[in-house]
Short mmCIF file of N, CA and C and ligand atoms in Angstrom, two decimals:
data_model
loop_
_atom_site.label_atom_id
_atom_site.label_comp_id
_atom_site.label_asym_id
_atom_site.label_seq_id
_atom_site.Cartn_x
_atom_site.Cartn_y
_atom_site.Cartn_z
N MET A 297 -57.92 -15.73 -8.50
CA MET A 297 -58.26 -16.31 -9.81
C MET A 297 -59.77 -16.53 -9.91
N GLU A 298 -60.29 -16.41 -11.11
CA GLU A 298 -61.72 -16.66 -11.38
C GLU A 298 -62.09 -18.06 -10.87
N LYS A 299 -63.26 -18.19 -10.22
CA LYS A 299 -63.58 -19.45 -9.51
C LYS A 299 -63.77 -20.66 -10.43
N ASN A 300 -64.11 -20.46 -11.68
CA ASN A 300 -64.33 -21.60 -12.58
C ASN A 300 -63.07 -22.04 -13.33
N ILE A 301 -61.95 -21.43 -13.01
CA ILE A 301 -60.69 -21.79 -13.70
C ILE A 301 -59.94 -22.84 -12.88
N GLU A 302 -59.62 -23.94 -13.53
CA GLU A 302 -58.90 -25.03 -12.85
C GLU A 302 -57.41 -24.71 -12.75
N LYS A 303 -56.84 -24.24 -13.86
CA LYS A 303 -55.42 -23.85 -13.82
C LYS A 303 -55.11 -22.82 -14.90
N VAL A 304 -54.05 -22.08 -14.64
CA VAL A 304 -53.58 -21.11 -15.64
C VAL A 304 -52.61 -21.85 -16.56
N LEU A 305 -52.92 -21.82 -17.86
CA LEU A 305 -52.04 -22.50 -18.83
C LEU A 305 -50.94 -21.54 -19.28
N LEU A 306 -51.33 -20.31 -19.56
CA LEU A 306 -50.37 -19.28 -19.99
C LEU A 306 -50.65 -17.99 -19.23
N SER A 307 -49.63 -17.52 -18.54
CA SER A 307 -49.81 -16.32 -17.71
C SER A 307 -49.77 -15.07 -18.59
N ARG A 308 -50.21 -13.97 -18.00
CA ARG A 308 -50.17 -12.68 -18.66
C ARG A 308 -48.75 -12.38 -19.16
N GLU A 309 -47.76 -12.68 -18.32
CA GLU A 309 -46.35 -12.40 -18.66
C GLU A 309 -45.87 -13.28 -19.82
N GLN A 310 -46.25 -14.56 -19.81
CA GLN A 310 -45.84 -15.45 -20.90
C GLN A 310 -46.44 -14.98 -22.23
N ILE A 311 -47.71 -14.57 -22.17
CA ILE A 311 -48.39 -14.11 -23.39
C ILE A 311 -47.73 -12.82 -23.90
N GLN A 312 -47.45 -11.93 -22.96
CA GLN A 312 -46.85 -10.64 -23.33
C GLN A 312 -45.49 -10.84 -24.02
N ALA A 313 -44.69 -11.74 -23.49
CA ALA A 313 -43.37 -12.00 -24.07
C ALA A 313 -43.52 -12.57 -25.49
N LYS A 314 -44.50 -13.44 -25.67
CA LYS A 314 -44.73 -14.05 -26.99
C LYS A 314 -45.24 -13.02 -27.99
N VAL A 315 -46.09 -12.13 -27.54
CA VAL A 315 -46.60 -11.06 -28.41
C VAL A 315 -45.43 -10.20 -28.91
N LEU A 316 -44.52 -9.86 -28.01
CA LEU A 316 -43.36 -9.04 -28.41
C LEU A 316 -42.53 -9.76 -29.47
N GLU A 317 -42.36 -11.07 -29.26
CA GLU A 317 -41.56 -11.87 -30.19
C GLU A 317 -42.22 -11.96 -31.57
N LEU A 318 -43.52 -12.27 -31.58
CA LEU A 318 -44.24 -12.38 -32.87
C LEU A 318 -44.31 -11.04 -33.58
N ALA A 319 -44.56 -9.97 -32.82
CA ALA A 319 -44.68 -8.64 -33.43
C ALA A 319 -43.34 -8.20 -34.03
N ALA A 320 -42.24 -8.56 -33.36
CA ALA A 320 -40.91 -8.21 -33.89
C ALA A 320 -40.66 -8.96 -35.20
N THR A 321 -41.04 -10.23 -35.24
CA THR A 321 -40.87 -11.02 -36.46
C THR A 321 -41.67 -10.43 -37.61
N LEU A 322 -42.95 -10.12 -37.35
CA LEU A 322 -43.79 -9.56 -38.41
C LEU A 322 -43.29 -8.18 -38.85
N SER A 323 -42.86 -7.37 -37.91
CA SER A 323 -42.35 -6.03 -38.26
C SER A 323 -41.15 -6.14 -39.18
N GLU A 324 -40.32 -7.15 -38.94
CA GLU A 324 -39.14 -7.33 -39.77
C GLU A 324 -39.52 -7.89 -41.15
N GLU A 325 -40.34 -8.94 -41.16
CA GLU A 325 -40.65 -9.61 -42.42
C GLU A 325 -41.57 -8.80 -43.34
N TYR A 326 -42.33 -7.87 -42.77
CA TYR A 326 -43.27 -7.08 -43.59
C TYR A 326 -42.88 -5.60 -43.66
N ALA A 327 -41.62 -5.31 -43.34
CA ALA A 327 -41.17 -3.92 -43.22
C ALA A 327 -41.53 -3.04 -44.41
N ASP A 328 -41.36 -3.53 -45.62
CA ASP A 328 -41.61 -2.67 -46.79
C ASP A 328 -42.84 -3.11 -47.56
N LYS A 329 -43.76 -3.81 -46.92
CA LYS A 329 -44.88 -4.41 -47.64
C LYS A 329 -46.24 -3.80 -47.33
N ASP A 330 -46.29 -2.83 -46.46
CA ASP A 330 -47.56 -2.21 -46.07
C ASP A 330 -48.68 -3.26 -45.92
N PRO A 331 -48.48 -4.23 -45.02
CA PRO A 331 -49.42 -5.35 -44.94
C PRO A 331 -50.80 -4.97 -44.39
N VAL A 332 -51.75 -5.86 -44.63
CA VAL A 332 -53.08 -5.74 -44.02
C VAL A 332 -53.19 -6.88 -43.00
N PHE A 333 -53.40 -6.53 -41.74
CA PHE A 333 -53.62 -7.53 -40.71
C PHE A 333 -55.12 -7.74 -40.55
N VAL A 334 -55.55 -8.97 -40.80
CA VAL A 334 -56.98 -9.28 -40.72
C VAL A 334 -57.24 -10.10 -39.46
N GLY A 335 -58.03 -9.55 -38.57
CA GLY A 335 -58.38 -10.26 -37.34
C GLY A 335 -59.68 -11.01 -37.52
N VAL A 336 -59.70 -12.25 -37.01
CA VAL A 336 -60.93 -13.03 -37.07
C VAL A 336 -61.65 -12.90 -35.72
N LEU A 337 -62.77 -12.19 -35.75
CA LEU A 337 -63.53 -11.88 -34.53
C LEU A 337 -64.26 -13.11 -33.98
N LYS A 338 -64.68 -13.13 -32.73
CA LYS A 338 -64.32 -12.12 -31.76
C LYS A 338 -63.09 -12.51 -30.97
N GLY A 339 -62.78 -13.80 -30.99
CA GLY A 339 -61.74 -14.32 -30.10
C GLY A 339 -60.39 -13.62 -30.19
N VAL A 340 -60.10 -13.02 -31.35
CA VAL A 340 -58.76 -12.47 -31.56
C VAL A 340 -58.59 -11.05 -31.00
N VAL A 341 -59.66 -10.40 -30.56
CA VAL A 341 -59.57 -8.96 -30.28
C VAL A 341 -58.45 -8.56 -29.32
N ILE A 342 -58.26 -9.31 -28.27
CA ILE A 342 -57.26 -8.92 -27.27
C ILE A 342 -55.86 -9.11 -27.86
N PHE A 343 -55.64 -10.28 -28.44
CA PHE A 343 -54.36 -10.59 -29.09
C PHE A 343 -54.07 -9.57 -30.19
N PHE A 344 -55.07 -9.27 -30.98
CA PHE A 344 -54.93 -8.34 -32.11
C PHE A 344 -54.50 -6.96 -31.62
N ALA A 345 -55.20 -6.47 -30.61
CA ALA A 345 -54.91 -5.12 -30.10
C ALA A 345 -53.50 -5.08 -29.51
N ASP A 346 -53.10 -6.13 -28.81
CA ASP A 346 -51.75 -6.17 -28.25
C ASP A 346 -50.71 -6.27 -29.36
N MET A 347 -50.97 -7.09 -30.36
CA MET A 347 -50.02 -7.28 -31.46
C MET A 347 -49.79 -6.00 -32.26
N VAL A 348 -50.87 -5.38 -32.74
CA VAL A 348 -50.68 -4.25 -33.66
C VAL A 348 -50.01 -3.06 -32.97
N ARG A 349 -50.16 -2.98 -31.66
CA ARG A 349 -49.49 -1.88 -30.96
C ARG A 349 -47.99 -2.11 -30.83
N GLU A 350 -47.56 -3.35 -31.04
CA GLU A 350 -46.12 -3.66 -30.99
C GLU A 350 -45.52 -3.75 -32.39
N ILE A 351 -46.37 -3.68 -33.42
CA ILE A 351 -45.87 -3.75 -34.80
C ILE A 351 -45.57 -2.32 -35.25
N ASN A 352 -44.29 -2.08 -35.54
CA ASN A 352 -43.87 -0.69 -35.75
C ASN A 352 -43.55 -0.37 -37.21
N ILE A 353 -44.40 -0.85 -38.11
CA ILE A 353 -44.23 -0.57 -39.54
C ILE A 353 -45.57 -0.07 -40.09
N PRO A 354 -45.59 0.60 -41.26
CA PRO A 354 -46.88 1.01 -41.83
C PRO A 354 -47.73 -0.23 -42.14
N CYS A 355 -49.00 -0.18 -41.79
CA CYS A 355 -49.89 -1.32 -42.03
C CYS A 355 -51.34 -0.86 -41.95
N GLU A 356 -52.24 -1.73 -42.39
CA GLU A 356 -53.67 -1.48 -42.22
C GLU A 356 -54.25 -2.62 -41.40
N ILE A 357 -55.38 -2.37 -40.77
CA ILE A 357 -56.05 -3.44 -40.04
C ILE A 357 -57.48 -3.59 -40.54
N ASP A 358 -57.97 -4.81 -40.48
CA ASP A 358 -59.36 -5.07 -40.85
C ASP A 358 -59.84 -6.31 -40.09
N PHE A 359 -61.15 -6.53 -40.13
CA PHE A 359 -61.71 -7.65 -39.37
C PHE A 359 -62.72 -8.43 -40.19
N MET A 360 -62.79 -9.72 -39.85
CA MET A 360 -63.84 -10.57 -40.40
C MET A 360 -64.48 -11.29 -39.24
N CYS A 361 -65.71 -11.67 -39.41
CA CYS A 361 -66.33 -12.49 -38.39
C CYS A 361 -66.88 -13.74 -39.06
N VAL A 362 -66.31 -14.88 -38.67
CA VAL A 362 -66.82 -16.15 -39.17
C VAL A 362 -67.27 -16.94 -37.95
N SER A 363 -68.17 -17.85 -38.18
CA SER A 363 -68.71 -18.57 -37.05
C SER A 363 -68.78 -20.06 -37.35
N SER A 364 -68.30 -20.88 -36.41
CA SER A 364 -68.43 -22.32 -36.63
C SER A 364 -68.76 -23.04 -35.33
N TYR A 365 -68.90 -22.28 -34.25
CA TYR A 365 -68.95 -22.94 -32.95
C TYR A 365 -70.21 -22.64 -32.14
N GLY A 366 -70.69 -23.62 -31.39
CA GLY A 366 -71.68 -23.43 -30.34
C GLY A 366 -71.26 -24.35 -29.23
N GLY A 367 -70.94 -23.85 -28.06
CA GLY A 367 -70.45 -24.70 -26.97
C GLY A 367 -69.01 -25.11 -27.20
N THR A 368 -68.66 -26.35 -26.89
CA THR A 368 -67.25 -26.74 -26.92
C THR A 368 -66.89 -27.66 -28.08
N SER A 369 -67.80 -27.96 -29.01
CA SER A 369 -67.39 -28.81 -30.13
C SER A 369 -67.80 -28.18 -31.46
N SER A 370 -66.94 -28.41 -32.47
CA SER A 370 -67.18 -27.75 -33.75
C SER A 370 -68.28 -28.46 -34.54
N THR A 371 -69.08 -27.68 -35.22
CA THR A 371 -70.15 -28.25 -36.04
C THR A 371 -69.69 -28.47 -37.47
N GLY A 372 -68.58 -27.81 -37.83
CA GLY A 372 -68.10 -27.94 -39.19
C GLY A 372 -68.75 -26.95 -40.15
N ASN A 373 -69.70 -26.18 -39.66
CA ASN A 373 -70.33 -25.17 -40.52
C ASN A 373 -69.65 -23.83 -40.31
N VAL A 374 -69.26 -23.22 -41.40
CA VAL A 374 -68.63 -21.91 -41.28
C VAL A 374 -69.47 -20.89 -42.03
N MET A 375 -69.77 -19.79 -41.36
CA MET A 375 -70.62 -18.77 -41.95
C MET A 375 -69.89 -17.44 -41.85
N ILE A 376 -69.89 -16.63 -42.93
CA ILE A 376 -69.29 -15.30 -42.87
C ILE A 376 -70.32 -14.33 -42.34
N LYS A 377 -70.07 -13.81 -41.14
CA LYS A 377 -71.02 -12.89 -40.51
C LYS A 377 -70.66 -11.44 -40.76
N LYS A 378 -69.34 -11.19 -40.94
CA LYS A 378 -68.89 -9.84 -41.27
C LYS A 378 -67.74 -9.96 -42.25
N ASP A 379 -67.83 -9.23 -43.34
CA ASP A 379 -66.81 -9.31 -44.39
C ASP A 379 -65.77 -8.20 -44.21
N LEU A 380 -64.70 -8.28 -45.00
CA LEU A 380 -63.66 -7.25 -45.00
C LEU A 380 -64.21 -5.92 -45.48
N SER A 381 -63.54 -4.83 -45.10
CA SER A 381 -63.89 -3.54 -45.70
C SER A 381 -62.75 -3.00 -46.55
N VAL A 382 -61.55 -3.57 -46.40
CA VAL A 382 -60.39 -3.18 -47.22
C VAL A 382 -60.33 -4.10 -48.44
N ASP A 383 -59.92 -3.52 -49.60
CA ASP A 383 -59.71 -4.35 -50.79
C ASP A 383 -58.30 -4.96 -50.67
N ILE A 384 -58.22 -6.28 -50.58
CA ILE A 384 -56.91 -6.91 -50.35
C ILE A 384 -56.25 -7.42 -51.63
N LYS A 385 -56.85 -7.14 -52.77
CA LYS A 385 -56.22 -7.58 -54.03
C LYS A 385 -54.81 -6.98 -54.14
N ASP A 386 -53.83 -7.83 -54.42
CA ASP A 386 -52.43 -7.45 -54.55
C ASP A 386 -51.79 -6.90 -53.26
N ARG A 387 -52.44 -7.13 -52.14
CA ARG A 387 -51.87 -6.70 -50.85
C ARG A 387 -51.26 -7.90 -50.12
N HIS A 388 -50.33 -7.59 -49.24
CA HIS A 388 -49.75 -8.65 -48.39
C HIS A 388 -50.62 -8.77 -47.14
N VAL A 389 -51.21 -9.94 -46.96
CA VAL A 389 -52.22 -10.10 -45.91
C VAL A 389 -51.74 -11.13 -44.88
N VAL A 390 -51.93 -10.78 -43.62
CA VAL A 390 -51.67 -11.74 -42.53
C VAL A 390 -52.95 -11.88 -41.72
N ILE A 391 -53.45 -13.10 -41.66
CA ILE A 391 -54.63 -13.38 -40.83
C ILE A 391 -54.16 -13.58 -39.39
N LEU A 392 -54.75 -12.85 -38.47
CA LEU A 392 -54.45 -13.08 -37.05
C LEU A 392 -55.61 -13.85 -36.43
N GLU A 393 -55.28 -14.91 -35.73
CA GLU A 393 -56.29 -15.77 -35.10
C GLU A 393 -55.94 -16.03 -33.65
N ASP A 394 -56.95 -16.33 -32.86
CA ASP A 394 -56.69 -16.68 -31.47
C ASP A 394 -56.22 -18.13 -31.35
N ILE A 395 -56.93 -19.04 -32.04
CA ILE A 395 -56.61 -20.45 -31.87
C ILE A 395 -56.89 -21.25 -33.14
N TYR A 396 -55.98 -22.14 -33.46
CA TYR A 396 -56.14 -23.05 -34.59
C TYR A 396 -56.49 -24.39 -33.99
N ASP A 397 -57.76 -24.76 -34.11
CA ASP A 397 -58.28 -25.93 -33.40
C ASP A 397 -58.54 -27.05 -34.41
N THR A 398 -59.79 -27.29 -34.79
CA THR A 398 -60.03 -28.31 -35.82
C THR A 398 -59.46 -27.83 -37.16
N GLY A 399 -59.38 -26.50 -37.31
CA GLY A 399 -58.86 -25.92 -38.54
C GLY A 399 -59.94 -25.53 -39.53
N ARG A 400 -61.18 -25.92 -39.25
CA ARG A 400 -62.24 -25.68 -40.23
C ARG A 400 -62.48 -24.21 -40.52
N SER A 401 -62.60 -23.40 -39.46
CA SER A 401 -62.94 -22.00 -39.73
C SER A 401 -61.76 -21.26 -40.36
N LEU A 402 -60.55 -21.57 -39.90
CA LEU A 402 -59.39 -20.88 -40.47
C LEU A 402 -59.15 -21.31 -41.91
N ASP A 403 -59.36 -22.58 -42.19
CA ASP A 403 -59.20 -23.09 -43.54
C ASP A 403 -60.19 -22.40 -44.49
N ALA A 404 -61.42 -22.27 -44.04
CA ALA A 404 -62.45 -21.62 -44.87
C ALA A 404 -62.13 -20.13 -45.04
N THR A 405 -61.68 -19.50 -43.96
CA THR A 405 -61.32 -18.07 -44.03
C THR A 405 -60.15 -17.88 -44.99
N TYR A 406 -59.17 -18.76 -44.89
CA TYR A 406 -57.98 -18.69 -45.75
C TYR A 406 -58.38 -18.79 -47.22
N ARG A 407 -59.20 -19.78 -47.54
CA ARG A 407 -59.60 -19.98 -48.95
C ARG A 407 -60.43 -18.81 -49.45
N TYR A 408 -61.26 -18.28 -48.59
CA TYR A 408 -62.08 -17.11 -48.96
C TYR A 408 -61.18 -15.91 -49.28
N LEU A 409 -60.19 -15.65 -48.42
CA LEU A 409 -59.30 -14.50 -48.63
C LEU A 409 -58.42 -14.71 -49.87
N LEU A 410 -58.03 -15.95 -50.09
CA LEU A 410 -57.21 -16.27 -51.26
C LEU A 410 -57.97 -15.94 -52.55
N SER A 411 -59.27 -16.12 -52.55
CA SER A 411 -60.09 -15.85 -53.74
C SER A 411 -60.10 -14.36 -54.08
N LYS A 412 -59.67 -13.51 -53.14
CA LYS A 412 -59.62 -12.06 -53.41
C LYS A 412 -58.26 -11.65 -53.98
N GLU A 413 -57.42 -12.65 -54.30
CA GLU A 413 -56.14 -12.44 -54.97
C GLU A 413 -55.16 -11.50 -54.25
N PRO A 414 -54.86 -11.79 -52.99
CA PRO A 414 -53.83 -11.00 -52.31
C PRO A 414 -52.45 -11.33 -52.90
N ALA A 415 -51.47 -10.43 -52.71
CA ALA A 415 -50.11 -10.69 -53.17
C ALA A 415 -49.51 -11.84 -52.37
N SER A 416 -49.84 -11.91 -51.09
CA SER A 416 -49.42 -13.04 -50.26
C SER A 416 -50.42 -13.18 -49.12
N LEU A 417 -50.48 -14.39 -48.56
CA LEU A 417 -51.44 -14.65 -47.48
C LEU A 417 -50.81 -15.61 -46.48
N GLU A 418 -50.64 -15.16 -45.25
CA GLU A 418 -50.08 -16.01 -44.19
C GLU A 418 -50.99 -15.96 -42.96
N ILE A 419 -50.74 -16.90 -42.06
CA ILE A 419 -51.54 -16.98 -40.84
C ILE A 419 -50.64 -16.84 -39.62
N CYS A 420 -51.10 -16.04 -38.68
CA CYS A 420 -50.42 -15.92 -37.39
C CYS A 420 -51.45 -16.26 -36.32
N THR A 421 -51.23 -17.37 -35.63
CA THR A 421 -52.18 -17.76 -34.58
C THR A 421 -51.49 -17.79 -33.23
N LEU A 422 -52.17 -17.27 -32.22
CA LEU A 422 -51.56 -17.28 -30.88
C LEU A 422 -51.42 -18.71 -30.38
N LEU A 423 -52.48 -19.52 -30.57
CA LEU A 423 -52.47 -20.88 -30.05
C LEU A 423 -52.70 -21.89 -31.17
N ASP A 424 -52.05 -23.03 -31.04
CA ASP A 424 -52.26 -24.13 -31.98
C ASP A 424 -52.51 -25.39 -31.17
N LYS A 425 -53.61 -26.08 -31.51
CA LYS A 425 -53.96 -27.33 -30.82
C LYS A 425 -53.94 -28.45 -31.87
N PRO A 426 -52.74 -28.93 -32.26
CA PRO A 426 -52.61 -29.85 -33.40
C PRO A 426 -53.38 -31.16 -33.24
N GLU A 427 -53.56 -31.62 -31.99
CA GLU A 427 -54.27 -32.90 -31.78
C GLU A 427 -55.72 -32.85 -32.24
N ARG A 428 -56.26 -31.66 -32.39
CA ARG A 428 -57.67 -31.52 -32.74
C ARG A 428 -57.91 -31.43 -34.25
N ARG A 429 -56.85 -31.37 -35.03
CA ARG A 429 -57.02 -31.13 -36.47
C ARG A 429 -57.84 -32.24 -37.13
N VAL A 430 -58.77 -31.86 -37.99
CA VAL A 430 -59.58 -32.86 -38.69
C VAL A 430 -58.94 -33.22 -40.04
N ASP A 431 -59.34 -34.36 -40.57
CA ASP A 431 -58.82 -34.81 -41.86
C ASP A 431 -59.09 -33.79 -42.95
N GLY A 432 -58.15 -33.66 -43.86
CA GLY A 432 -58.38 -32.79 -45.01
C GLY A 432 -57.90 -31.36 -44.77
N ILE A 433 -57.53 -31.03 -43.53
CA ILE A 433 -57.03 -29.69 -43.24
C ILE A 433 -55.50 -29.75 -43.24
N THR A 434 -54.91 -29.10 -44.24
CA THR A 434 -53.46 -29.21 -44.40
C THR A 434 -52.75 -27.86 -44.18
N LEU A 435 -53.54 -26.81 -43.95
CA LEU A 435 -52.96 -25.49 -43.74
C LEU A 435 -51.98 -25.51 -42.57
N LYS A 436 -50.84 -24.85 -42.75
CA LYS A 436 -49.88 -24.73 -41.64
C LYS A 436 -49.65 -23.25 -41.37
N PRO A 437 -50.11 -22.76 -40.22
CA PRO A 437 -49.84 -21.34 -39.93
C PRO A 437 -48.33 -21.10 -39.88
N LYS A 438 -47.89 -20.01 -40.52
CA LYS A 438 -46.45 -19.72 -40.55
C LYS A 438 -45.96 -19.22 -39.19
N TYR A 439 -46.83 -18.48 -38.50
CA TYR A 439 -46.45 -17.91 -37.20
C TYR A 439 -47.35 -18.46 -36.11
N VAL A 440 -46.75 -19.19 -35.16
CA VAL A 440 -47.53 -19.79 -34.07
C VAL A 440 -46.95 -19.33 -32.74
N GLY A 441 -47.84 -18.86 -31.85
CA GLY A 441 -47.38 -18.45 -30.53
C GLY A 441 -47.04 -19.65 -29.65
N PHE A 442 -48.07 -20.40 -29.27
CA PHE A 442 -47.88 -21.56 -28.40
C PHE A 442 -48.61 -22.77 -28.95
N THR A 443 -47.97 -23.93 -28.91
CA THR A 443 -48.64 -25.19 -29.22
C THR A 443 -49.14 -25.73 -27.88
N ILE A 444 -50.46 -25.99 -27.81
CA ILE A 444 -51.03 -26.38 -26.51
C ILE A 444 -51.69 -27.76 -26.60
N PRO A 445 -51.85 -28.43 -25.44
CA PRO A 445 -52.52 -29.74 -25.43
C PRO A 445 -54.01 -29.63 -25.71
N ASN A 446 -54.63 -30.78 -25.91
CA ASN A 446 -56.05 -30.81 -26.25
C ASN A 446 -56.93 -30.56 -25.03
N GLU A 447 -56.98 -29.30 -24.60
CA GLU A 447 -57.84 -28.90 -23.48
C GLU A 447 -58.59 -27.67 -23.93
N PHE A 448 -59.82 -27.52 -23.45
CA PHE A 448 -60.59 -26.33 -23.81
C PHE A 448 -60.13 -25.17 -22.95
N VAL A 449 -59.66 -24.12 -23.60
CA VAL A 449 -59.10 -22.98 -22.86
C VAL A 449 -59.96 -21.74 -23.02
N VAL A 450 -59.88 -20.86 -22.02
CA VAL A 450 -60.61 -19.59 -22.06
C VAL A 450 -59.69 -18.47 -21.59
N GLY A 451 -60.11 -17.25 -21.88
CA GLY A 451 -59.37 -16.06 -21.45
C GLY A 451 -58.59 -15.45 -22.59
N TYR A 452 -58.14 -14.20 -22.39
CA TYR A 452 -57.38 -13.46 -23.39
C TYR A 452 -58.11 -13.50 -24.74
N GLY A 453 -59.42 -13.30 -24.68
CA GLY A 453 -60.24 -13.27 -25.90
C GLY A 453 -61.03 -14.53 -26.16
N LEU A 454 -60.56 -15.66 -25.63
CA LEU A 454 -61.25 -16.94 -25.87
C LEU A 454 -62.40 -17.13 -24.89
N ASP A 455 -63.50 -17.68 -25.40
CA ASP A 455 -64.70 -17.77 -24.57
C ASP A 455 -65.18 -19.20 -24.37
N PHE A 456 -66.03 -19.34 -23.39
CA PHE A 456 -66.94 -20.48 -23.31
C PHE A 456 -68.33 -19.87 -23.19
N ASN A 457 -69.19 -20.13 -24.17
CA ASN A 457 -70.51 -19.50 -24.21
C ASN A 457 -70.44 -17.98 -23.95
N GLU A 458 -69.48 -17.35 -24.62
CA GLU A 458 -69.30 -15.89 -24.61
C GLU A 458 -68.75 -15.33 -23.29
N HIS A 459 -68.44 -16.18 -22.33
CA HIS A 459 -67.87 -15.68 -21.08
C HIS A 459 -66.35 -15.92 -21.03
N TYR A 460 -65.71 -15.25 -20.10
CA TYR A 460 -64.27 -15.38 -19.78
C TYR A 460 -63.33 -14.70 -20.77
N ARG A 461 -63.86 -14.03 -21.79
CA ARG A 461 -62.96 -13.38 -22.77
C ARG A 461 -62.08 -12.34 -22.11
N ASN A 462 -62.56 -11.76 -21.02
CA ASN A 462 -61.86 -10.64 -20.37
C ASN A 462 -60.74 -11.06 -19.42
N LEU A 463 -60.55 -12.37 -19.19
CA LEU A 463 -59.46 -12.78 -18.29
C LEU A 463 -58.12 -12.42 -18.93
N PRO A 464 -57.17 -11.89 -18.15
CA PRO A 464 -55.90 -11.46 -18.74
C PRO A 464 -54.91 -12.60 -19.00
N TYR A 465 -55.29 -13.82 -18.62
CA TYR A 465 -54.44 -14.99 -18.84
C TYR A 465 -55.25 -16.04 -19.60
N ILE A 466 -54.60 -17.13 -20.01
CA ILE A 466 -55.32 -18.23 -20.66
C ILE A 466 -55.36 -19.40 -19.69
N GLY A 467 -56.58 -19.86 -19.41
CA GLY A 467 -56.74 -20.91 -18.41
C GLY A 467 -57.63 -22.03 -18.89
N VAL A 468 -57.59 -23.12 -18.12
CA VAL A 468 -58.44 -24.28 -18.40
C VAL A 468 -59.64 -24.23 -17.46
N LEU A 469 -60.82 -24.43 -18.01
CA LEU A 469 -62.05 -24.39 -17.20
C LEU A 469 -62.19 -25.66 -16.36
N LYS A 470 -62.79 -25.51 -15.19
CA LYS A 470 -63.16 -26.69 -14.40
C LYS A 470 -64.28 -27.42 -15.13
N PRO A 471 -64.27 -28.75 -15.10
CA PRO A 471 -65.31 -29.50 -15.81
C PRO A 471 -66.72 -29.08 -15.38
N GLU A 472 -66.90 -28.78 -14.11
CA GLU A 472 -68.25 -28.42 -13.64
C GLU A 472 -68.75 -27.11 -14.27
N ALA A 473 -67.84 -26.30 -14.78
CA ALA A 473 -68.25 -25.05 -15.41
C ALA A 473 -68.97 -25.31 -16.74
N TYR A 474 -68.71 -26.46 -17.34
CA TYR A 474 -69.42 -26.82 -18.58
C TYR A 474 -70.85 -27.23 -18.31
N GLN A 475 -71.06 -27.81 -17.14
CA GLN A 475 -72.38 -28.36 -16.85
C GLN A 475 -73.39 -27.30 -16.42
N ASN A 476 -72.88 -26.14 -15.95
CA ASN A 476 -73.81 -25.11 -15.45
C ASN A 476 -74.42 -24.29 -16.58
P1 IMP B 92 -61.63 -24.28 -35.53
O1 IMP B 92 -62.14 -25.54 -34.86
O2 IMP B 92 -60.14 -24.39 -35.78
O3 IMP B 92 -62.43 -23.97 -36.74
O4 IMP B 92 -61.82 -23.13 -34.46
C1 IMP B 92 -62.94 -22.31 -34.50
C2 IMP B 92 -63.04 -21.40 -33.33
O5 IMP B 92 -63.41 -22.18 -32.21
C3 IMP B 92 -61.80 -20.67 -32.86
O6 IMP B 92 -61.53 -19.51 -33.60
C4 IMP B 92 -62.22 -20.32 -31.44
O7 IMP B 92 -63.02 -19.16 -31.43
C5 IMP B 92 -63.04 -21.53 -31.05
N1 IMP B 92 -62.26 -22.45 -30.21
C6 IMP B 92 -61.57 -23.55 -30.57
N2 IMP B 92 -60.94 -24.12 -29.52
C7 IMP B 92 -61.26 -23.35 -28.46
C8 IMP B 92 -60.89 -23.39 -27.07
O8 IMP B 92 -60.14 -24.24 -26.55
N3 IMP B 92 -61.44 -22.41 -26.29
C9 IMP B 92 -62.25 -21.43 -26.78
N4 IMP B 92 -62.59 -21.34 -28.06
C10 IMP B 92 -62.10 -22.29 -28.89
MG1 MG B 93 -62.10 -17.31 -33.02
#
């Protein structure tokens, strides 16, 4: 195991099983809807790539990049760094996210996409950390992989200062890794 990881929260196998389950649900619910799956970069890339390869219906994919974070605490500022390239008006859209934390960036992304008048808009997040939600955020993702405790996690796309995204599992960092 990577030396800065204190413990594995979700193993490669647990994640893989959950991806199969979520992808089966989406394939069934969007079978005749030609949905657009929108990934929120960069944290979602690994989850996104695994998900879409298990989704066996016609669909399109697109990406957005929003930013609200520096280090381990949210600033509350959300900036659109990369916009969609597909026109989602009257399309069925599912936002794929790595983690629903304070909710600020996903809430802003959701409202932004809603303004483009999609036929429907839902959220699928691999991880949900409900204890971290800030006041005023009422969005409820329809599809949630795992509800996790209030710990800072890395791996499977999630980073700390841009590192650890490549770990094949989701783990908790050792406290000393924050200080270096
Ligand atoms: P928000 O606080 O819900 O707006 O989350 C914003 C972004 O912060 C997420 O998309 C992640 O990229 C990042 N983030 C939140 N919690 C964690 C974590 O535990 N580990 C790594 N990144 C996180
Ligand atoms: Mg992210």
